[in-house]
Short mmCIF file of C-alpha atoms in Angstrom, two decimals:
data_model
loop_
_atom_site.label_atom_id
_atom_site.label_comp_id
_atom_site.label_asym_id
_atom_site.label_seq_id
_atom_site.Cartn_x
_atom_site.Cartn_y
_atom_site.Cartn_z
CA MET O 23 50.46 -47.05 76.23
CA ARG O 24 53.29 -44.71 76.34
CA VAL O 25 52.45 -40.69 76.57
CA SER O 26 54.95 -38.96 76.13
CA THR O 27 55.10 -34.96 76.30
CA ASN O 28 55.28 -34.28 72.75
CA LEU O 29 51.85 -36.21 72.16
CA ILE O 30 50.39 -34.22 74.74
CA HIS O 31 51.41 -31.22 73.52
CA MET O 32 50.14 -31.52 69.45
CA GLN O 33 47.29 -33.24 71.29
CA GLY O 34 46.05 -29.88 72.88
CA LEU O 35 47.86 -27.32 69.55
CA ASN O 36 45.79 -29.14 67.06
CA SER O 37 42.54 -29.01 69.46
CA ILE O 38 43.30 -24.91 69.33
CA LEU O 39 44.01 -25.16 65.97
CA ARG O 40 41.17 -27.06 64.92
CA GLN O 41 38.30 -24.79 67.23
CA GLN O 42 39.87 -21.33 65.61
CA SER O 43 39.82 -22.71 62.29
CA GLU O 44 35.81 -23.35 63.10
CA LEU O 45 35.73 -20.57 64.76
CA LEU O 46 36.91 -18.39 61.63
CA ARG O 47 34.63 -20.13 59.18
CA THR O 48 31.62 -19.19 61.93
CA GLN O 49 32.96 -15.48 61.57
CA GLU O 50 32.75 -15.44 58.12
CA GLU O 51 29.70 -17.34 57.52
CA ALA O 52 28.48 -14.20 60.54
CA SER O 53 29.67 -11.03 58.34
CA THR O 54 28.73 -12.84 55.11
CA GLY O 55 25.49 -14.05 56.06
CA LYS O 56 26.30 -16.33 54.02
CA ARG O 57 26.86 -20.56 54.39
CA VAL O 58 27.53 -21.52 50.89
CA LEU O 59 31.33 -19.78 50.46
CA MET O 60 32.26 -22.26 48.14
CA PRO O 61 31.00 -25.55 45.99
CA SER O 62 33.41 -27.84 48.30
CA ASP O 63 31.63 -25.94 51.46
CA ASP O 64 28.05 -28.00 50.23
CA PRO O 65 28.43 -29.72 46.44
CA SER O 66 24.84 -30.61 46.67
CA ALA O 67 23.70 -26.96 47.58
CA ALA O 68 26.15 -25.61 45.26
CA SER O 69 23.85 -27.83 42.38
CA ARG O 70 21.04 -26.30 43.22
CA LEU O 71 21.87 -22.86 43.03
CA VAL O 72 23.66 -23.09 39.85
CA ASP O 73 19.92 -24.44 38.68
CA VAL O 74 18.03 -21.29 40.71
CA ASP O 75 20.63 -18.46 39.54
CA GLY O 76 19.91 -19.60 36.40
CA ALA O 77 16.37 -19.77 37.13
CA LEU O 78 16.59 -16.02 38.64
CA SER O 79 18.89 -14.98 34.71
CA GLN O 80 16.11 -16.25 32.99
CA LEU O 81 13.34 -14.32 34.78
CA VAL O 82 15.61 -10.72 34.06
CA GLN O 83 15.72 -11.89 30.43
CA PHE O 84 11.68 -12.26 30.38
CA ASP O 85 11.32 -9.05 32.01
CA GLU O 86 13.37 -7.25 29.15
CA ASN O 87 12.19 -8.52 26.81
CA ILE O 88 8.25 -7.50 28.72
CA SER O 89 9.51 -4.39 28.98
CA TYR O 90 10.40 -4.07 25.32
CA ALA O 91 7.20 -5.94 23.98
CA THR O 92 5.11 -3.57 26.30
CA GLN O 93 7.17 -0.57 24.35
CA ARG O 94 6.84 -2.00 20.88
CA LEU O 95 2.90 -2.49 21.67
CA SER O 96 2.74 0.35 23.50
CA ALA O 97 3.59 2.44 20.38
CA GLU O 98 1.54 0.19 17.66
CA GLU O 99 -1.59 0.82 20.14
CA THR O 100 -0.56 4.36 19.76
CA SER O 101 -0.05 4.43 16.17
CA LEU O 102 -3.49 2.21 15.58
CA LYS O 103 -5.70 4.97 17.89
CA SER O 104 -4.58 7.69 15.35
CA SER O 105 -5.01 6.09 12.51
CA LEU O 106 -9.02 5.13 13.81
CA LEU O 107 -9.26 8.73 14.62
CA VAL O 108 -7.68 10.30 11.67
CA LEU O 109 -10.58 7.29 9.59
CA GLN O 110 -13.08 8.45 11.41
CA ARG O 111 -12.61 12.28 10.43
CA VAL O 112 -12.36 11.54 6.85
CA ARG O 113 -15.62 9.42 7.27
CA GLU O 114 -16.81 12.57 8.68
CA LEU O 115 -15.62 14.39 5.45
CA SER O 116 -17.07 11.55 3.22
CA ILE O 117 -20.14 12.11 4.56
CA GLN O 118 -20.17 16.23 4.56
CA ALA O 119 -19.03 15.99 0.94
CA ALA O 120 -22.58 13.65 0.79
CA ASN O 121 -24.66 17.02 1.73
CA THR O 122 -22.31 19.34 -0.31
CA ALA O 123 -24.30 20.81 -3.60
CA SER O 124 -22.60 18.20 -6.61
CA ASN O 125 -21.91 21.92 -8.39
CA ASP O 126 -19.98 23.23 -5.71
CA LEU O 127 -16.20 22.62 -7.14
CA GLN O 128 -14.26 24.67 -4.33
CA SER O 129 -16.63 22.75 -1.77
CA GLN O 130 -15.62 19.29 -2.67
CA GLN O 131 -11.57 20.52 -2.95
CA VAL O 132 -11.57 21.90 0.70
CA ILE O 133 -13.26 18.74 1.71
CA ALA O 134 -10.76 17.26 -0.73
CA SER O 135 -7.48 19.07 1.16
CA GLU O 136 -8.00 17.95 3.88
CA ILE O 137 -8.60 14.20 3.08
CA GLN O 138 -5.40 15.05 1.75
CA GLU O 139 -4.00 15.77 4.56
CA GLY O 140 -5.61 13.00 6.91
CA LEU O 141 -3.80 10.22 4.09
CA ASN O 142 -0.71 12.00 4.58
CA GLU O 143 -0.87 11.53 8.07
CA LEU O 144 -2.18 8.05 7.72
CA TYR O 145 0.74 7.08 5.74
CA ASP O 146 3.24 8.94 8.23
CA TYR O 147 2.07 6.74 11.47
CA ALA O 148 1.49 3.38 8.57
CA ASN O 149 5.24 3.89 9.07
CA THR O 150 5.91 4.51 12.56
CA ARG O 151 9.55 3.22 14.57
CA ASP O 152 9.83 2.48 17.18
CA GLU O 153 12.34 3.87 20.23
CA ASN O 154 14.98 1.94 18.41
CA GLY O 155 14.71 3.75 14.58
CA ASP O 156 12.92 -0.05 13.67
CA TYR O 157 9.30 0.46 12.03
CA LEU O 158 6.65 -0.90 13.80
CA PHE O 159 4.95 -2.40 11.22
CA SER O 160 7.60 -3.95 8.84
CA GLY O 161 7.48 -7.27 10.01
CA SER O 162 10.48 -9.27 10.99
CA GLN O 163 12.08 -5.98 7.90
CA SER O 164 11.75 -3.99 10.71
CA LYS O 165 15.15 -1.71 9.27
CA THR O 166 12.74 -1.48 6.25
CA GLN O 167 9.96 1.22 5.40
CA ALA O 168 7.09 -0.52 5.78
CA PHE O 169 5.20 1.62 3.43
CA SER O 170 6.38 3.78 0.17
CA THR O 171 4.40 5.94 -2.38
CA ASP O 172 5.35 6.69 -5.76
CA GLY O 173 3.52 10.39 -5.46
CA ALA O 174 1.06 9.70 -7.90
CA GLY O 175 -1.88 7.59 -5.34
CA ASN O 176 0.49 4.22 -5.81
CA TYR O 177 1.22 2.76 -2.05
CA THR O 178 3.74 0.06 -1.50
CA PHE O 179 4.23 -2.55 1.05
CA ASN O 180 8.21 -3.14 1.55
CA GLY O 181 7.39 -5.54 4.21
CA ASP O 182 6.53 -9.20 4.90
CA GLN O 183 3.85 -10.81 6.91
CA GLY O 184 6.29 -12.22 9.49
CA GLN O 185 6.04 -10.67 13.37
CA LEU O 186 8.40 -10.10 15.56
CA SER O 187 7.50 -12.70 19.03
CA MET O 188 9.18 -12.66 22.28
CA ARG O 189 10.04 -14.96 25.33
CA VAL O 190 7.97 -13.93 28.36
CA SER O 191 7.90 -17.06 30.25
CA PRO O 192 9.25 -21.00 29.63
CA SER O 193 6.74 -21.76 28.23
CA ARG O 194 4.69 -18.34 26.33
CA ASN O 195 5.69 -16.19 23.78
CA ILE O 196 3.99 -13.31 23.01
CA THR O 197 3.97 -11.01 19.43
CA ALA O 198 5.18 -7.86 20.14
CA GLY O 199 4.51 -6.34 16.60
CA ASP O 200 1.51 -6.92 13.73
CA SER O 201 2.63 -6.81 10.19
CA GLY O 202 1.49 -3.50 8.70
CA ALA O 203 0.12 -5.92 5.58
CA ASP O 204 -2.40 -7.02 7.74
CA ILE O 205 -3.75 -4.04 9.16
CA PHE O 206 -3.34 -1.30 6.03
CA GLN O 207 -2.88 -3.63 3.34
CA LEU O 208 -5.27 -6.34 2.70
CA VAL O 209 -8.36 -5.03 3.42
CA ARG O 210 -11.19 -5.89 1.73
CA THR O 211 -13.83 -4.46 -0.88
CA GLY O 212 -17.58 -3.56 -0.57
CA ASN O 213 -18.88 -5.29 2.32
CA GLY O 214 -16.41 -8.25 2.93
CA ASP O 215 -18.06 -10.48 0.90
CA PHE O 216 -18.31 -7.97 -2.62
CA SER O 217 -18.07 -4.66 -3.76
CA VAL O 218 -21.09 -2.84 -6.28
CA ASP O 219 -20.36 0.29 -8.65
CA ALA O 220 -21.77 2.24 -10.93
CA ASN O 221 -20.31 3.17 -14.55
CA ARG O 222 -18.92 6.31 -14.97
CA THR O 223 -20.76 6.54 -18.38
CA ASN O 224 -24.34 5.82 -17.12
CA ALA O 225 -26.78 8.75 -18.14
CA GLY O 226 -29.21 8.33 -15.35
CA THR O 227 -29.44 8.53 -11.62
CA GLY O 228 -29.27 4.98 -10.29
CA LYS O 229 -27.71 4.48 -7.31
CA ILE O 230 -26.78 0.62 -6.34
CA SER O 231 -26.95 -0.28 -2.72
CA THR O 232 -23.95 -2.24 -0.53
CA GLY O 233 -26.24 -5.63 -0.33
CA SER O 234 -25.56 -8.22 1.94
CA VAL O 235 -25.46 -12.09 0.94
CA GLN O 236 -28.68 -13.58 2.30
CA ASP O 237 -27.37 -17.29 0.91
CA ASN O 238 -23.86 -18.02 2.20
CA ALA O 239 -24.03 -21.53 0.45
CA ALA O 240 -25.62 -19.95 -3.11
CA PHE O 241 -23.32 -17.68 -2.60
CA GLN O 242 -20.47 -18.11 -5.78
CA GLN O 243 -17.48 -15.31 -5.00
CA HIS O 244 -18.26 -14.15 -9.06
CA ASP O 245 -18.06 -10.90 -10.39
CA TYR O 246 -21.81 -9.48 -11.87
CA THR O 247 -22.56 -7.17 -14.39
CA LEU O 248 -26.45 -5.74 -14.13
CA ARG O 249 -27.56 -4.12 -17.40
CA PHE O 250 -30.52 -1.84 -17.78
CA ILE O 251 -32.27 -2.81 -21.44
CA ASP O 252 -34.33 -0.21 -20.87
CA ALA O 253 -35.54 2.24 -18.09
CA ASN O 254 -37.84 -0.42 -17.16
CA ASN O 255 -35.96 -3.61 -17.83
CA PHE O 256 -32.75 -5.31 -17.49
CA GLU O 257 -30.69 -8.60 -16.46
CA VAL O 258 -27.69 -10.06 -14.63
CA PHE O 259 -24.76 -11.02 -16.21
CA ASP O 260 -22.45 -13.49 -14.32
CA ASP O 261 -19.20 -12.28 -16.26
CA THR O 262 -16.55 -14.86 -14.30
CA ALA O 263 -19.29 -17.13 -15.63
CA GLY O 264 -20.15 -16.27 -19.12
CA ALA O 265 -24.03 -16.59 -18.44
CA VAL O 266 -26.80 -14.35 -17.60
CA VAL O 267 -28.42 -14.92 -14.41
CA GLY O 268 -31.89 -16.23 -14.23
CA PRO O 269 -34.69 -14.56 -15.62
CA THR O 270 -34.35 -11.94 -18.26
CA PRO O 271 -35.42 -9.85 -18.69
CA ARG O 272 -36.41 -8.56 -15.03
CA ALA O 273 -38.32 -5.89 -14.72
CA TYR O 274 -37.02 -2.98 -12.33
CA THR O 275 -39.15 -1.68 -9.60
CA GLU O 276 -37.11 0.96 -7.79
CA GLY O 277 -35.80 0.76 -3.94
CA GLY O 278 -37.26 -3.60 -5.23
CA MET O 279 -34.69 -5.77 -4.21
CA ILE O 280 -32.95 -7.70 -6.27
CA THR O 281 -31.85 -11.35 -5.40
CA PHE O 282 -29.24 -13.59 -6.94
CA ASP O 283 -26.99 -16.29 -6.48
CA GLY O 284 -27.23 -15.36 -2.91
CA ILE O 285 -26.69 -11.25 -3.56
CA GLU O 286 -29.59 -8.99 -2.29
CA LEU O 287 -29.21 -5.51 -2.97
CA GLU O 288 -31.40 -2.59 -4.27
CA ILE O 289 -31.30 0.06 -7.13
CA SER O 290 -32.55 3.27 -6.57
CA SER O 291 -33.27 6.18 -8.57
CA ALA O 292 -34.27 6.17 -12.15
CA PRO O 293 -31.50 4.35 -13.99
CA ALA O 294 -31.43 4.75 -18.18
CA ALA O 295 -31.13 2.66 -21.12
CA GLY O 296 -27.56 1.20 -21.25
CA ASP O 297 -26.92 1.97 -17.57
CA GLU O 298 -24.57 -0.63 -16.28
CA PHE O 299 -24.10 -1.11 -12.19
CA THR O 300 -20.98 -4.18 -11.23
CA VAL O 301 -21.50 -6.08 -8.23
CA LYS O 302 -17.74 -8.00 -8.08
CA ALA O 303 -16.35 -10.24 -5.77
CA SER O 304 -14.26 -8.69 -2.33
CA ARG O 305 -10.59 -7.69 -3.23
CA TYR O 306 -8.15 -6.37 -1.12
CA GLN O 307 -7.18 -3.28 -1.22
CA ASP O 308 -5.01 -0.78 1.05
CA VAL O 309 -6.59 2.36 2.85
CA PHE O 310 -4.19 4.85 1.32
CA THR O 311 -5.77 3.27 -1.96
CA THR O 312 -9.52 4.34 -0.72
CA LEU O 313 -8.83 7.50 0.29
CA SER O 314 -6.35 8.23 -2.69
CA ASP O 315 -9.16 7.59 -5.15
CA LEU O 316 -11.85 9.55 -2.72
CA VAL O 317 -9.52 12.74 -2.83
CA ARG O 318 -9.31 11.88 -6.72
CA GLU O 319 -13.07 11.58 -7.27
CA LEU O 320 -14.11 14.72 -4.85
CA ASP O 321 -11.03 16.76 -6.95
CA ASN O 322 -13.20 16.89 -9.99
CA PRO O 323 -15.05 19.87 -11.17
CA GLY O 324 -18.64 19.66 -10.17
CA THR O 325 -21.79 21.04 -12.36
CA GLY O 326 -20.98 25.03 -12.50
CA ASP O 327 -17.17 24.29 -13.16
CA LEU O 328 -15.52 23.48 -16.06
CA LYS O 329 -11.79 21.85 -16.58
CA GLY O 330 -10.25 21.36 -19.75
CA ASN O 331 -7.34 22.66 -22.19
CA PHE O 332 -6.25 23.87 -25.36
CA GLY O 333 -3.15 24.37 -27.33
CA GLY O 334 -0.61 21.65 -28.04
CA ALA O 335 0.62 19.66 -30.39
CA TYR O 336 1.48 23.70 -31.81
CA LEU O 337 4.08 22.68 -34.56
CA ALA O 338 1.93 20.37 -36.32
CA ASN O 339 -0.88 22.02 -36.34
CA ASN O 340 1.02 25.09 -38.03
CA PHE O 341 2.61 27.31 -35.03
CA ALA O 342 5.32 28.30 -37.29
CA SER O 343 8.62 29.43 -35.10
CA GLY O 344 8.51 33.25 -35.20
CA ASP O 345 5.15 33.48 -36.29
CA ALA O 346 2.95 36.41 -33.97
CA ILE O 347 0.42 34.24 -32.64
CA GLY O 348 -3.05 35.74 -30.71
CA PHE O 349 -6.83 35.08 -29.99
CA ASP O 350 -9.00 35.53 -27.17
CA ILE O 351 -9.95 34.24 -23.96
CA ASN O 352 -13.44 35.14 -22.72
CA PHE O 353 -14.56 34.47 -19.05
CA ASP O 354 -17.01 35.28 -17.04
CA GLY O 355 -17.36 38.80 -18.17
CA GLN O 356 -13.93 38.73 -18.16
CA THR O 357 -11.22 39.23 -21.37
CA LEU O 358 -7.31 38.22 -22.48
CA ASN O 359 -6.65 39.69 -25.84
CA VAL O 360 -3.21 37.15 -25.28
CA ALA O 361 -0.55 37.44 -27.45
CA ALA O 362 2.36 35.21 -28.27
CA THR O 363 5.27 34.23 -30.46
CA ALA O 364 5.43 30.63 -31.78
CA GLY O 365 8.79 29.03 -30.41
CA ALA O 366 11.00 26.66 -32.09
CA THR O 367 9.98 23.70 -29.96
CA ASP O 368 5.99 23.34 -28.49
CA ALA O 369 7.63 23.56 -25.07
CA ALA O 370 8.50 27.14 -25.73
CA THR O 371 5.38 28.16 -27.70
CA ALA O 372 3.65 26.80 -24.19
CA THR O 373 5.81 29.26 -22.34
CA ASN O 374 5.08 31.99 -24.39
CA ILE O 375 1.70 31.88 -24.58
CA ALA O 376 1.59 31.82 -20.63
CA ALA O 377 3.95 34.51 -20.49
CA GLY O 378 0.65 36.37 -22.91
CA ILE O 379 -1.74 34.57 -20.77
CA VAL O 380 -0.15 36.98 -17.91
CA ALA O 381 0.84 39.89 -20.10
CA ALA O 382 -3.16 40.12 -20.77
CA GLY O 383 -4.12 40.16 -17.56
CA ALA O 384 -4.20 36.97 -15.28
CA THR O 385 -1.96 36.86 -11.68
CA ASP O 386 0.99 34.96 -12.32
CA ASN O 387 0.43 33.13 -8.59
CA GLY O 388 4.66 32.48 -8.77
CA ASP O 389 4.13 28.46 -8.83
CA GLY O 390 3.55 28.15 -12.04
CA THR O 391 0.16 29.33 -12.14
CA TYR O 392 -2.22 31.19 -13.44
CA THR O 393 -4.97 33.10 -12.45
CA LEU O 394 -7.86 35.35 -13.63
CA ASN O 395 -11.16 36.71 -11.50
CA GLY O 396 -14.62 36.74 -12.90
CA THR O 397 -16.59 39.20 -13.05
CA THR O 398 -19.04 37.18 -10.52
CA PRO O 399 -17.71 37.56 -7.29
CA GLY O 400 -15.91 34.22 -6.36
CA LEU O 401 -15.71 32.62 -9.52
CA SER O 402 -12.30 32.03 -11.24
CA VAL O 403 -9.95 30.18 -13.77
CA THR O 404 -6.60 29.17 -13.33
CA PHE O 405 -4.27 28.52 -15.89
CA GLU O 406 -1.30 26.37 -16.26
CA ILE O 407 1.41 24.55 -18.45
CA ASN O 408 0.82 20.76 -18.71
CA ALA O 409 3.92 19.45 -18.84
CA ALA O 410 3.22 16.25 -20.49
CA THR O 411 1.67 18.15 -23.79
CA ASN O 412 2.46 21.14 -23.51
CA ALA O 413 -1.73 22.45 -23.60
CA ILE O 414 -2.95 24.64 -21.47
CA ASP O 415 -5.25 23.27 -18.73
CA PHE O 416 -7.24 25.33 -17.37
CA ARG O 417 -9.80 25.05 -14.25
CA THR O 418 -12.26 27.47 -13.21
CA SER O 419 -13.37 27.85 -9.06
CA GLY O 420 -16.66 29.12 -7.71
CA GLY O 421 -19.44 28.03 -10.25
CA ASN O 422 -22.11 26.54 -8.45
CA GLY O 423 -25.86 26.32 -8.92
CA VAL O 424 -26.19 29.81 -9.18
CA ASN O 425 -22.80 30.48 -10.86
CA THR O 426 -22.30 29.07 -13.88
CA SER O 427 -19.07 29.12 -15.53
CA ASN O 428 -18.01 29.32 -18.92
CA LEU O 429 -14.94 30.14 -21.07
CA THR O 430 -14.61 30.90 -24.97
CA LEU O 431 -11.46 30.90 -26.96
CA SER O 432 -11.95 33.24 -30.47
CA ASN O 433 -10.36 35.38 -32.93
CA LEU O 434 -7.35 32.66 -32.85
CA THR O 435 -4.61 34.97 -35.19
CA ASP O 436 -1.82 33.68 -37.26
CA ALA O 437 0.88 36.90 -38.52
CA GLY O 438 2.79 34.15 -40.63
CA GLY O 439 0.57 31.27 -42.94
CA GLY O 440 -2.33 31.98 -41.13
CA ASP O 441 -3.30 28.78 -40.71
CA ALA O 442 -2.16 27.81 -37.23
CA VAL O 443 -4.74 25.78 -35.47
CA LEU O 444 -5.80 25.85 -31.48
CA GLN O 445 -6.56 22.06 -30.32
CA MET O 446 -9.10 21.94 -27.31
CA SER O 447 -10.53 18.86 -25.13
CA PRO O 448 -12.60 19.11 -22.14
CA ASN O 449 -11.75 17.32 -19.03
CA GLY O 450 -13.91 16.27 -15.96
CA ASN O 451 -17.84 16.50 -15.75
CA SER O 452 -17.47 19.72 -18.91
CA VAL O 453 -18.53 19.82 -22.27
CA LEU O 454 -17.11 21.96 -25.57
CA SER O 455 -18.41 23.09 -28.90
CA SER O 456 -16.05 22.60 -30.75
CA THR O 457 -12.26 20.75 -30.58
CA SER O 458 -10.75 23.29 -32.17
CA ILE O 459 -10.60 27.09 -33.66
CA SER O 460 -8.80 28.19 -36.46
CA ALA O 461 -7.15 31.29 -37.87
CA ALA O 462 -8.19 30.65 -41.15
CA ALA O 463 -11.70 30.06 -39.98
CA GLY O 464 -11.71 33.14 -37.36
CA ASP O 465 -13.53 30.97 -35.19
CA SER O 466 -15.19 30.01 -31.74
CA SER O 467 -15.50 27.38 -29.11
CA PHE O 468 -16.91 27.00 -25.57
CA PHE O 469 -16.55 25.47 -22.73
CA VAL O 470 -19.58 24.72 -20.38
CA ALA O 471 -20.87 22.31 -17.78
CA GLY O 472 -22.22 19.06 -18.46
CA GLU O 473 -25.07 17.09 -16.79
CA PRO O 474 -24.51 16.96 -12.87
CA ALA O 475 -22.09 13.68 -12.07
CA ALA O 476 -23.95 13.93 -8.13
CA THR O 477 -25.09 10.67 -8.44
CA PHE O 478 -21.67 8.97 -9.43
CA LEU O 479 -20.08 11.08 -7.22
CA SER O 480 -22.23 9.79 -4.80
CA GLN O 481 -21.51 6.28 -5.38
CA GLN O 482 -18.64 6.59 -5.10
CA ILE O 483 -18.43 7.83 -1.65
CA ASP O 484 -20.80 5.15 -0.56
CA ASN O 485 -18.23 3.24 -1.71
CA ALA O 486 -15.33 5.13 0.51
CA LEU O 487 -17.60 4.82 3.40
CA ASN O 488 -18.08 0.94 3.40
CA ASN O 489 -13.97 0.70 2.50
CA ILE O 490 -13.09 2.66 5.63
CA ASP O 491 -15.67 0.91 7.39
CA ARG O 492 -13.72 -2.46 6.25
CA ALA O 493 -10.32 -0.62 7.32
CA MET O 494 -11.59 0.63 10.77
CA ASP O 495 -12.92 -3.34 11.33
CA SER O 496 -8.79 -3.64 10.46
CA ILE O 497 -7.07 -1.87 13.10
CA LEU O 498 -9.56 -1.82 15.34
CA ASN O 499 -9.50 -6.15 15.81
CA VAL O 500 -6.12 -5.82 15.65
CA GLN O 501 -5.81 -2.68 18.09
CA THR O 502 -8.09 -5.52 20.39
CA SER O 503 -5.36 -7.79 19.91
CA VAL O 504 -2.82 -5.71 20.92
CA GLY O 505 -4.76 -4.34 24.26
CA GLY O 506 -4.90 -8.40 24.86
CA ARG O 507 -1.19 -8.69 24.16
CA MET O 508 -0.50 -5.84 26.93
CA ASN O 509 -3.00 -6.90 29.34
CA THR O 510 -0.64 -10.51 29.39
CA LEU O 511 2.29 -8.75 29.15
CA ASP O 512 0.89 -7.15 32.60
CA SER O 513 -0.32 -10.16 34.43
CA GLN O 514 2.92 -12.06 33.71
CA LEU O 515 4.91 -9.61 34.78
CA VAL O 516 3.48 -10.25 37.67
CA ASP O 517 4.21 -13.91 38.09
CA ASN O 518 7.81 -13.47 36.66
CA GLU O 519 7.83 -11.48 39.91
CA SER O 520 5.96 -13.83 42.45
CA ARG O 521 8.62 -16.68 41.03
CA SER O 522 11.32 -13.90 41.50
CA VAL O 523 10.12 -13.55 45.07
CA ASN O 524 10.01 -17.61 45.65
CA LEU O 525 13.85 -18.40 43.73
CA GLN O 526 14.77 -15.29 45.94
CA SER O 527 13.73 -17.74 48.79
CA VAL O 528 14.66 -20.23 47.94
CA ARG O 529 18.07 -18.99 47.03
CA SER O 530 18.12 -17.46 50.91
CA ASP O 531 17.54 -20.92 52.27
CA ILE O 532 20.49 -22.62 50.31
CA VAL O 533 23.37 -20.10 50.58
CA ASN O 534 22.57 -17.42 54.09
CA VAL O 535 23.20 -18.76 57.38
CA ASP O 536 21.30 -18.89 60.32
CA ILE O 537 22.13 -15.69 61.93
CA ALA O 538 20.88 -16.80 65.29
CA GLU O 539 22.31 -19.42 64.72
CA ALA O 540 25.83 -18.75 63.72
CA ILE O 541 25.96 -16.13 67.06
CA SER O 542 25.02 -19.15 69.12
CA ARG O 543 27.61 -21.20 68.11
CA LEU O 544 30.01 -18.52 67.70
CA THR O 545 30.17 -17.63 71.35
CA TYR O 546 29.87 -21.30 71.32
CA GLN O 547 33.63 -21.55 69.45
CA THR O 548 34.60 -19.30 71.21
CA THR O 549 34.49 -20.29 74.50
CA ALA O 550 35.59 -23.71 73.78
CA LEU O 551 38.76 -21.45 72.00
CA GLN O 552 39.18 -20.17 75.37
CA ILE O 553 38.61 -23.45 77.62
CA ALA O 554 41.36 -25.82 75.31
CA GLN O 555 43.84 -22.24 75.10
CA GLN O 556 43.78 -22.90 79.24
CA THR O 557 43.43 -26.05 79.16
CA PHE O 558 46.72 -26.14 77.01
CA VAL O 559 48.36 -23.68 78.75
CA LYS O 560 47.90 -25.58 82.51
CA VAL O 561 49.03 -29.25 80.25
CA GLN O 562 52.02 -27.59 79.12
CA GLY O 563 52.93 -26.16 82.51
CA LEU O 564 52.59 -30.05 84.48
CA ASN O 565 56.07 -31.15 85.65
CA LEU O 566 57.57 -33.98 88.18
CA PHE O 567 59.82 -32.04 89.56
CA GLN O 568 57.54 -29.70 91.20
CA PHE O 569 56.80 -32.97 93.30
CA LEU O 570 59.81 -32.99 94.73
#
């Protein structure tokens, strides 16, 4: 074989270039710390690297989901905890109201006012938003306010029962929110199986207990009425089936157990003939309605205080426009000699009468109400125009077992036709001696406190306490679930971090170079390149002329 000078030159040069390339490659690996710089370096490793990077990216998204879910659940837990505190306070106030004298309207109204504040606070908690402005309890309708009210004690849930689900691992989803319907709205009344109540018109002092289901197989979830035939006998009527249940009549024993269709309960104290008590299968009732109803019951006058109205329908009762009208209001030793002019409309007459009440000595409170203090310290009566009827509504305050309110209207005069009639109507627990007075008769009529409403109010407080307990159970159940989910998120975050560390280790094994090995290889390749360069120089220097 012929070996030319040119061939020797090219082989030497190629060796140098190859070793330079290998050295540069090793230098790049050592400087970057990576052995796979492009897919062509190691196609198999590059393919594995795509899978590992995808898994790491997914873990980052999972951690972001965990962070968002934790934030929402933390806000929800705070709202639920605050809601429980509100309900606990309302429960304490309800018990306080049950222990307050039934004729102490002022105390009842103070309690009712605080419960109303609690209701407003609870309403705000139910409409809590997260840091993104989304409503926590609207279900999947997070941009819609969860609850709204018409201001008249009616509450509406505007969301749905959907739940926000977040993926926090390849195989696990976590619910990052709860529907307000499940927490605040779908709350069972009574004991959860049935609810009890007393008829508002009951004349006796009987109260019905919460009761319980003793035989689930016999329990039918029907509605019943317990009717007292007389003070000593009653019957149980199934309103759903339209039939009497069991023997009739049944003998009444105070505090004795009454059982029917798997239900056991008792009636205490002394019911009267015609009194009725209801037992109804438990329904759903939102907690806001429970508190609103309780406020309404507590805000009604108790024994010793009065509530009623006079006037209205003036034109129909001969208050001719322009007639000079006068009448007297007597309250706790104070007399208002009211003088007014009948207007062209009922509203105008009502306005003129209100002005006459103030001119006669009542204090204008600046909010559309007018107050007259009695001679007894603490007793007062407040007047206000009823915008719907144009009558003059009044409510006394401070009446109790010692101080009893009374209000008399008399001496109606009509300088026009002399035939004006002033209508009157009692409200709440008040009793009225006559429904009207007339200018022609020159008569009078008075309002006095009626029989105690303590039994019915006590029954309503008991019922409210039962419903509040069910609402608290509902919130506690969800709060427990939220706590469990937050613990799960904490655990999952640790698992994800551990998996991320493992994947980073795998990625490092795939991509990163062994620095010690690379340095050793770099030293070897540097030496080899130097040898190749020196050899190339020596070989290039060989010439036959040197041997001549």
